[in-house]
Short mmCIF file of C-alpha atoms in Angstrom, two decimals:
data_model
loop_
_atom_site.label_atom_id
_atom_site.label_comp_id
_atom_site.label_asym_id
_atom_site.label_seq_id
_atom_site.Cartn_x
_atom_site.Cartn_y
_atom_site.Cartn_z
CA MET Y 21 111.75 -23.31 -109.81
CA SER Y 22 111.95 -25.29 -113.05
CA LEU Y 23 109.97 -28.41 -113.79
CA ARG Y 24 112.25 -31.41 -114.17
CA HIS Y 25 112.12 -34.60 -116.17
CA LYS Y 26 113.97 -37.80 -115.38
CA VAL Y 27 116.04 -39.29 -118.23
CA GLU Y 28 117.64 -42.61 -117.28
CA GLY Y 29 119.47 -41.48 -114.17
CA MET Y 30 120.05 -37.92 -115.41
CA THR Y 31 117.88 -34.93 -114.64
CA ASP Y 32 117.28 -32.50 -117.50
CA LEU Y 33 115.47 -29.18 -117.35
CA VAL Y 34 112.04 -29.12 -118.91
CA THR Y 35 112.07 -25.33 -118.73
CA ASP Y 36 115.13 -23.35 -119.76
CA THR Y 37 115.77 -21.14 -116.72
CA GLU Y 38 117.86 -18.54 -118.63
CA THR Y 39 115.05 -17.56 -120.99
CA ASP Y 40 112.12 -19.42 -119.43
CA ILE Y 41 111.44 -21.39 -122.62
CA PRO Y 42 109.07 -24.25 -121.80
CA GLY Y 43 110.14 -27.70 -122.98
CA LYS Y 44 108.33 -29.50 -125.76
CA PRO Y 45 107.61 -33.23 -125.88
CA THR Y 46 109.15 -35.27 -128.68
CA SER Y 47 105.70 -35.87 -130.19
CA ALA Y 48 105.02 -32.13 -130.63
CA SER Y 49 107.22 -31.86 -133.71
CA ARG Y 50 107.52 -35.47 -134.95
CA THR Y 51 106.52 -35.73 -138.61
CA THR Y 52 106.38 -38.03 -141.63
CA LEU Y 53 106.97 -36.92 -145.21
CA SER Y 54 105.81 -39.35 -147.93
CA HIS Y 55 106.71 -39.28 -151.61
CA ILE Y 56 106.24 -41.66 -154.57
CA MET Y 57 109.48 -42.23 -156.48
CA THR Y 58 109.34 -41.73 -160.27
CA HIS Y 59 111.72 -42.12 -163.22
CA ASN Y 60 112.87 -38.53 -162.63
CA ASP Y 61 114.41 -39.70 -159.33
CA THR Y 62 116.64 -42.46 -160.75
CA ASN Y 63 120.39 -42.79 -161.13
CA LEU Y 64 122.28 -44.59 -163.90
CA LEU Y 65 121.61 -47.96 -162.24
CA GLY Y 66 117.84 -47.45 -162.43
CA THR Y 67 117.33 -47.11 -158.68
CA VAL Y 68 116.49 -43.91 -156.83
CA HIS Y 69 119.47 -41.59 -156.53
CA GLY Y 70 120.87 -41.28 -153.00
CA GLY Y 71 120.80 -37.50 -153.34
CA VAL Y 72 117.02 -37.60 -153.84
CA ILE Y 73 116.64 -39.55 -150.59
CA MET Y 74 119.03 -37.15 -148.82
CA LYS Y 75 116.93 -34.17 -149.98
CA LEU Y 76 113.79 -35.79 -148.55
CA VAL Y 77 115.67 -36.49 -145.31
CA ASP Y 78 116.80 -32.84 -145.07
CA ASP Y 79 113.28 -31.58 -145.87
CA ALA Y 80 111.62 -33.71 -143.18
CA ALA Y 81 114.32 -32.95 -140.61
CA GLY Y 82 114.10 -29.23 -141.38
CA ALA Y 83 110.34 -29.26 -140.85
CA VAL Y 84 110.79 -30.98 -137.49
CA ALA Y 85 113.54 -28.56 -136.42
CA GLY Y 86 111.44 -25.56 -137.39
CA ARG Y 87 108.39 -26.90 -135.59
CA HIS Y 88 110.34 -27.71 -132.44
CA SER Y 89 112.22 -24.41 -132.34
CA GLY Y 90 109.21 -22.31 -133.32
CA GLY Y 91 110.94 -20.64 -136.27
CA PRO Y 92 113.68 -20.94 -138.86
CA ALA Y 93 116.37 -23.58 -138.43
CA VAL Y 94 119.26 -24.34 -140.77
CA THR Y 95 121.11 -27.59 -141.42
CA ALA Y 96 124.47 -27.51 -139.63
CA SER Y 97 125.58 -31.08 -140.36
CA MET Y 98 124.43 -34.50 -141.47
CA ASP Y 99 125.91 -37.56 -139.76
CA GLU Y 100 125.76 -41.21 -140.49
CA MET Y 101 123.53 -41.22 -143.56
CA VAL Y 102 123.10 -44.95 -144.05
CA PHE Y 103 121.50 -46.56 -147.10
CA LEU Y 104 120.33 -50.06 -146.18
CA GLU Y 105 118.38 -51.08 -149.29
CA PRO Y 106 117.91 -49.59 -152.76
CA VAL Y 107 114.74 -47.61 -153.44
CA ARG Y 108 112.98 -48.29 -156.75
CA VAL Y 109 110.70 -46.40 -159.07
CA GLY Y 110 107.15 -46.89 -157.80
CA ASP Y 111 108.18 -47.07 -154.14
CA LEU Y 112 106.25 -44.94 -151.70
CA VAL Y 113 108.96 -43.53 -149.44
CA HIS Y 114 108.13 -42.42 -145.89
CA VAL Y 115 110.65 -40.21 -144.11
CA LYS Y 116 109.98 -40.18 -140.36
CA ALA Y 117 111.77 -37.52 -138.30
CA GLN Y 118 111.90 -36.37 -134.69
CA VAL Y 119 114.04 -34.23 -132.41
CA ASN Y 120 116.28 -36.54 -130.40
CA TRP Y 121 118.24 -33.97 -128.38
CA THR Y 122 118.50 -30.21 -127.90
CA GLY Y 123 121.30 -27.90 -126.82
CA ARG Y 124 121.14 -24.14 -126.33
CA THR Y 125 120.65 -23.26 -130.01
CA SER Y 126 120.97 -26.59 -131.80
CA MET Y 127 118.99 -29.80 -132.16
CA GLU Y 128 119.75 -33.30 -133.35
CA VAL Y 129 117.01 -34.72 -135.56
CA GLY Y 130 116.87 -38.46 -136.15
CA VAL Y 131 115.41 -39.71 -139.42
CA ARG Y 132 114.25 -43.17 -140.55
CA VAL Y 133 113.53 -43.80 -144.22
CA LEU Y 134 111.02 -46.53 -145.10
CA ALA Y 135 109.82 -47.72 -148.51
CA GLU Y 136 106.88 -49.79 -149.70
CA ARG Y 137 105.46 -50.59 -153.11
CA TRP Y 138 102.80 -48.03 -153.95
CA ASN Y 139 100.35 -50.70 -155.17
CA GLU Y 140 100.91 -53.45 -152.61
CA SER Y 141 99.73 -53.86 -149.04
CA THR Y 142 103.02 -55.23 -147.70
CA PRO Y 143 104.69 -53.60 -144.71
CA ALA Y 144 107.23 -50.84 -145.35
CA THR Y 145 110.91 -51.77 -145.10
CA GLN Y 146 113.54 -49.52 -143.53
CA VAL Y 147 115.87 -48.42 -146.34
CA GLY Y 148 117.93 -45.74 -144.61
CA SER Y 149 118.59 -43.57 -141.60
CA ALA Y 150 120.42 -40.36 -140.74
CA TYR Y 151 121.16 -37.90 -137.97
CA LEU Y 152 121.19 -34.18 -138.71
CA VAL Y 153 122.09 -31.21 -136.54
CA PHE Y 154 120.11 -28.01 -137.03
CA ALA Y 155 120.77 -24.56 -135.61
CA ALA Y 156 117.83 -22.30 -134.84
CA VAL Y 157 118.29 -18.81 -136.26
CA ASP Y 158 116.51 -15.47 -135.97
CA GLY Y 159 115.57 -13.10 -138.81
CA ASP Y 160 119.18 -11.91 -139.06
CA GLY Y 161 120.59 -15.44 -139.25
CA LYS Y 162 121.95 -15.29 -135.69
CA PRO Y 163 121.59 -18.32 -133.39
CA ARG Y 164 118.59 -18.30 -131.08
CA ARG Y 165 117.57 -20.44 -128.11
CA VAL Y 166 115.54 -23.62 -128.61
CA PRO Y 167 113.11 -25.24 -126.20
CA PRO Y 168 114.44 -28.32 -124.41
CA VAL Y 169 113.07 -31.58 -125.82
CA ILE Y 170 111.14 -33.78 -123.40
CA PRO Y 171 111.55 -37.50 -124.20
CA GLU Y 172 108.23 -39.27 -123.67
CA THR Y 173 108.92 -42.97 -124.16
CA GLU Y 174 111.74 -45.38 -123.39
CA ARG Y 175 112.67 -45.25 -127.08
CA ASP Y 176 112.80 -41.42 -126.91
CA ARG Y 177 115.00 -41.59 -123.81
CA ARG Y 178 117.36 -44.06 -125.55
CA ARG Y 179 117.55 -41.76 -128.59
CA TYR Y 180 118.27 -38.79 -126.33
CA GLN Y 181 121.15 -40.61 -124.65
CA GLU Y 182 122.57 -41.85 -127.98
CA ALA Y 183 122.35 -38.29 -129.35
CA GLN Y 184 124.44 -37.05 -126.41
CA ILE Y 185 127.10 -39.65 -127.28
CA ARG Y 186 127.09 -38.57 -130.94
CA ARG Y 187 127.43 -34.91 -129.85
CA THR Y 188 130.42 -35.77 -127.66
CA HIS Y 189 132.04 -37.56 -130.61
CA ARG Y 190 131.31 -34.65 -133.01
CA LEU Y 191 132.93 -32.16 -130.64
CA ALA Y 192 135.95 -34.42 -129.98
CA ARG Y 193 136.46 -34.99 -133.72
CA ARG Y 194 136.25 -31.25 -134.43
CA ARG Y 195 138.74 -30.50 -131.62
CA ALA Y 196 141.19 -33.22 -132.79
CA ILE Y 197 141.10 -31.95 -136.38
CA ARG Y 198 141.64 -28.34 -135.27
CA GLU Y 199 144.59 -29.38 -133.07
CA LEU Y 200 146.14 -31.39 -135.92
CA ARG Y 201 145.83 -28.46 -138.32
CA GLU Y 202 147.35 -26.07 -135.76
CA LYS Y 203 150.25 -28.50 -135.19
CA ARG Y 204 150.86 -28.87 -138.94
CA ALA Y 205 150.75 -25.09 -139.40
CA ALA Y 206 153.26 -24.64 -136.54
CA GLU Y 207 155.54 -27.16 -138.29
CA GLY Y 208 155.37 -25.07 -141.47
CA PHE Y 209 153.04 -27.27 -143.53
CA GLN Y 210 150.75 -25.40 -145.89
CA ASP Y 211 147.47 -27.26 -146.43
#
């Protein structure tokens, strides 16, 4: 019999019964990547290029996905990358990432980006956030099972539930686009 964990009125397996993969708590793979921004990171406006921040986000999320899944994981998608404030040269950027939700072979990783002046003792300010989906793969690049994530705090449980909503929306969007393309093809439109 599997161990179970209560998530806000829903019961989720803590052990995957098909492969007997034990669940892992959110804290087991949570990580922070920190980097000082330099002139090499700037765009034409003199602030840090969004692509530099996105690379840090992908790096931190990839580390978390690999840690949680116990092996290689590849980026499948990036949702809702939001830039809240510009990042400047001399900012110490902290990218905090954790697994919010797991499926059979995929994981959603939530990322918060914070920045603070490298030479000041003021609190860091949130400058961005993103959600990424990673797929765990084996040595041949084929999908492999991932351990279920075990939310530990109320915040983790909220993130888990929000991730389920985002997954539902991703799947519905993909289905609607596929249906539209099939309809257009049936009507003779070449895209």
